[in-house]
């Protein structure tokens, strides 16, 4: 069985079996690796010993003795997440999750998809989902520098000068936040709409920064993730990103 040795020259054609099984909808890559460790995955009847095995296709692969269908091509979906949904497969508290809503809006052939990053329970807007764990991880890495844009409605007093100071980054309670491009969109009394673009995506970053200025955030929505925008996608609906747009974006990631 071919295995990839990073010190041994050219990489063999194909992909890691755990990645292909995840894209085929068997389970997450981490869960697939546990299946392999438990001896549940075989190729042509031989039990697999390592998830690092490189194969060109899933032909001859079985899980618990059952043949596995071919891996789907990489796909990307945009979902306009409403507030009141957990970005997880299940919630111990019994609250509704994004998958409860996606069940009725994704195409029937979408297969198993995973969210790229998270949106908090009370945050709405653009949530990207993919069937490719590698693409998911690459888009989530701060090192990729992919901009995420948010619009926040906040109550309190803040100046454009304060917002512009965020371009140099800011440290709050020992946590360093990198460059933030923030601008006042409009103000009505002590209520204002603020647009913020970040590239790190740390936990609750936008809320923490605005609260640091003494603002109370009453609404927060993500409007863009990289080149993909929320646009006029209705709340609670999902749409597939066109293959050409996805291919161009993936090429730009490789160039980085």
PDB file of N, CA, C and O in Angstrom, residues 169-197:
ATOM      1  N   UNK A 169      -4.093  47.352  15.109  1.00  0.00           N
ATOM      2  CA  UNK A 169      -4.340  46.260  16.040  1.00  0.00           C
ATOM      3  C   UNK A 169      -4.574  46.794  17.443  1.00  0.00           C
ATOM      4  O   UNK A 169      -4.418  47.994  17.712  1.00  0.00           O
ATOM      5  N   UNK A 170      -4.955  45.912  18.349  1.00  0.00           N
ATOM      6  CA  UNK A 170      -5.255  46.330  19.710  1.00  0.00           C
ATOM      7  C   UNK A 170      -5.078  45.149  20.661  1.00  0.00           C
ATOM      8  O   UNK A 170      -5.272  43.992  20.263  1.00  0.00           O
ATOM      9  N   UNK A 171      -4.702  45.428  21.889  1.00  0.00           N
ATOM     10  CA  UNK A 171      -4.588  44.378  22.914  1.00  0.00           C
ATOM     11  C   UNK A 171      -5.659  44.608  23.962  1.00  0.00           C
ATOM     12  O   UNK A 171      -5.803  45.708  24.498  1.00  0.00           O
ATOM     13  N   UNK A 172      -6.446  43.561  24.253  1.00  0.00           N
ATOM     14  CA  UNK A 172      -7.534  43.645  25.219  1.00  0.00           C
ATOM     15  C   UNK A 172      -7.400  42.486  26.198  1.00  0.00           C
ATOM     16  O   UNK A 172      -7.433  41.316  25.788  1.00  0.00           O
ATOM     17  N   UNK A 173      -7.223  42.800  27.466  1.00  0.00           N
ATOM     18  CA  UNK A 173      -7.115  41.780  28.518  1.00  0.00           C
ATOM     19  C   UNK A 173      -6.076  40.724  28.163  1.00  0.00           C
ATOM     20  O   UNK A 173      -6.305  39.508  28.321  1.00  0.00           O
ATOM     21  N   UNK A 174      -4.931  41.176  27.659  1.00  0.00           N
ATOM     22  CA  UNK A 174      -3.839  40.255  27.357  1.00  0.00           C
ATOM     23  C   UNK A 174      -3.948  39.561  26.015  1.00  0.00           C
ATOM     24  O   UNK A 174      -3.038  38.833  25.618  1.00  0.00           O
ATOM     25  N   UNK A 175      -5.039  39.775  25.291  1.00  0.00           N
ATOM     26  CA  UNK A 175      -5.219  39.162  23.969  1.00  0.00           C
ATOM     27  C   UNK A 175      -4.920  40.190  22.889  1.00  0.00           C
ATOM     28  O   UNK A 175      -5.488  41.283  22.894  1.00  0.00           O
ATOM     29  N   UNK A 176      -4.015  39.839  21.989  1.00  0.00           N
ATOM     30  CA  UNK A 176      -3.632  40.746  20.914  1.00  0.00           C
ATOM     31  C   UNK A 176      -4.460  40.455  19.674  1.00  0.00           C
ATOM     32  O   UNK A 176      -4.540  39.320  19.204  1.00  0.00           O
ATOM     33  N   UNK A 177      -5.125  41.497  19.160  1.00  0.00           N
ATOM     34  CA  UNK A 177      -5.889  41.393  17.922  1.00  0.00           C
ATOM     35  C   UNK A 177      -5.146  42.171  16.840  1.00  0.00           C
ATOM     36  O   UNK A 177      -4.729  43.305  17.065  1.00  0.00           O
ATOM     37  N   UNK A 178      -5.005  41.567  15.689  1.00  0.00           N
ATOM     38  CA  UNK A 178      -4.269  42.195  14.592  1.00  0.00           C
ATOM     39  C   UNK A 178      -5.066  43.279  13.897  1.00  0.00           C
ATOM     40  O   UNK A 178      -6.100  43.748  14.383  1.00  0.00           O
ATOM     41  N   UNK A 179      -4.595  43.668  12.753  1.00  0.00           N
ATOM     42  CA  UNK A 179      -5.154  44.760  11.962  1.00  0.00           C
ATOM     43  C   UNK A 179      -6.667  44.609  11.785  1.00  0.00           C
ATOM     44  O   UNK A 179      -7.160  43.544  11.414  1.00  0.00           O
ATOM     45  N   UNK A 180      -7.404  45.676  12.060  1.00  0.00           N
ATOM     46  CA  UNK A 180      -8.854  45.722  11.857  1.00  0.00           C
ATOM     47  C   UNK A 180      -9.187  47.005  11.110  1.00  0.00           C
ATOM     48  O   UNK A 180      -8.808  48.098  11.528  1.00  0.00           O
ATOM     49  N   UNK A 181      -9.880  46.852   9.997  1.00  0.00           N
ATOM     50  CA  UNK A 181     -10.317  48.014   9.210  1.00  0.00           C
ATOM     51  C   UNK A 181     -11.758  48.311   9.624  1.00  0.00           C
ATOM     52  O   UNK A 181     -12.672  47.548   9.301  1.00  0.00           O
ATOM     53  N   UNK A 182     -11.963  49.393  10.357  1.00  0.00           N
ATOM     54  CA  UNK A 182     -13.291  49.713  10.906  1.00  0.00           C
ATOM     55  C   UNK A 182     -13.732  51.098  10.477  1.00  0.00           C
ATOM     56  O   UNK A 182     -12.950  52.059  10.521  1.00  0.00           O
ATOM     57  N   UNK A 183     -15.005  51.210  10.084  1.00  0.00           N
ATOM     58  CA  UNK A 183     -15.537  52.491   9.639  1.00  0.00           C
ATOM     59  C   UNK A 183     -16.982  52.674  10.095  1.00  0.00           C
ATOM     60  O   UNK A 183     -17.763  51.727  10.111  1.00  0.00           O
ATOM     61  N   UNK A 184     -17.296  53.904  10.453  1.00  0.00           N
ATOM     62  CA  UNK A 184     -18.658  54.256  10.814  1.00  0.00           C
ATOM     63  C   UNK A 184     -19.486  54.369   9.534  1.00  0.00           C
ATOM     64  O   UNK A 184     -19.159  55.139   8.633  1.00  0.00           O
ATOM     65  N   UNK A 185     -20.560  53.596   9.448  1.00  0.00           N
ATOM     66  CA  UNK A 185     -21.430  53.679   8.273  1.00  0.00           C
ATOM     67  C   UNK A 185     -22.450  54.799   8.427  1.00  0.00           C
ATOM     68  O   UNK A 185     -22.595  55.652   7.564  1.00  0.00           O
ATOM     69  N   UNK A 186     -23.177  54.764   9.532  1.00  0.00           N
ATOM     70  CA  UNK A 186     -24.148  55.831   9.803  1.00  0.00           C
ATOM     71  C   UNK A 186     -24.483  55.835  11.284  1.00  0.00           C
ATOM     72  O   UNK A 186     -24.301  54.845  11.981  1.00  0.00           O
ATOM     73  N   UNK A 187     -24.976  56.981  11.740  1.00  0.00           N
ATOM     74  CA  UNK A 187     -25.299  57.134  13.163  1.00  0.00           C
ATOM     75  C   UNK A 187     -26.677  57.779  13.305  1.00  0.00           C
ATOM     76  O   UNK A 187     -27.034  58.680  12.556  1.00  0.00           O
ATOM     77  N   UNK A 188     -27.445  57.272  14.252  1.00  0.00           N
ATOM     78  CA  UNK A 188     -28.733  57.865  14.622  1.00  0.00           C
ATOM     79  C   UNK A 188     -28.753  57.990  16.133  1.00  0.00           C
ATOM     80  O   UNK A 188     -28.917  56.994  16.844  1.00  0.00           O
ATOM     81  N   UNK A 189     -28.564  59.214  16.631  1.00  0.00           N
ATOM     82  CA  UNK A 189     -28.453  59.385  18.070  1.00  0.00           C
ATOM     83  C   UNK A 189     -27.213  58.674  18.578  1.00  0.00           C
ATOM     84  O   UNK A 189     -26.112  58.909  18.091  1.00  0.00           O
ATOM     85  N   UNK A 190     -27.410  57.763  19.543  1.00  0.00           N
ATOM     86  CA  UNK A 190     -26.274  57.006  20.078  1.00  0.00           C
ATOM     87  C   UNK A 190     -26.211  55.597  19.488  1.00  0.00           C
ATOM     88  O   UNK A 190     -25.447  54.764  19.950  1.00  0.00           O
ATOM     89  N   UNK A 191     -27.034  55.351  18.483  1.00  0.00           N
ATOM     90  CA  UNK A 191     -26.969  54.082  17.761  1.00  0.00           C
ATOM     91  C   UNK A 191     -26.193  54.282  16.469  1.00  0.00           C
ATOM     92  O   UNK A 191     -26.370  55.287  15.777  1.00  0.00           O
ATOM     93  N   UNK A 192     -25.331  53.337  16.134  1.00  0.00           N
ATOM     94  CA  UNK A 192     -24.568  53.433  14.908  1.00  0.00           C
ATOM     95  C   UNK A 192     -24.349  52.051  14.285  1.00  0.00           C
ATOM     96  O   UNK A 192     -24.350  51.044  14.976  1.00  0.00           O
ATOM     97  N   UNK A 193     -24.197  52.094  12.958  1.00  0.00           N
ATOM     98  CA  UNK A 193     -23.806  50.900  12.219  1.00  0.00           C
ATOM     99  C   UNK A 193     -22.325  51.032  11.907  1.00  0.00           C
ATOM    100  O   UNK A 193     -21.887  52.055  11.382  1.00  0.00           O
ATOM    101  N   UNK A 194     -21.557  49.997  12.227  1.00  0.00           N
ATOM    102  CA  UNK A 194     -20.109  50.013  12.028  1.00  0.00           C
ATOM    103  C   UNK A 194     -19.729  48.812  11.170  1.00  0.00           C
ATOM    104  O   UNK A 194     -20.170  47.682  11.435  1.00  0.00           O
ATOM    105  N   UNK A 195     -18.924  49.044  10.155  1.00  0.00           N
ATOM    106  CA  UNK A 195     -18.406  47.950   9.330  1.00  0.00           C
ATOM    107  C   UNK A 195     -16.974  47.639   9.747  1.00  0.00           C
ATOM    108  O   UNK A 195     -16.155  48.546   9.887  1.00  0.00           O
ATOM    109  N   UNK A 196     -16.681  46.349   9.942  1.00  0.00           N
ATOM    110  CA  UNK A 196     -15.349  45.946  10.389  1.00  0.00           C
ATOM    111  C   UNK A 196     -14.867  44.766   9.558  1.00  0.00           C
ATOM    112  O   UNK A 196     -15.610  43.802   9.338  1.00  0.00           O
ATOM    113  N   UNK A 197     -13.615  44.851   9.107  1.00  0.00           N
ATOM    114  CA  UNK A 197     -13.000  43.752   8.367  1.00  0.00           C
ATOM    115  C   UNK A 197     -11.794  43.243   9.145  1.00  0.00           C
ATOM    116  O   UNK A 197     -10.891  44.017   9.480  1.00  0.00           O
TER     117      UNK A 197
END
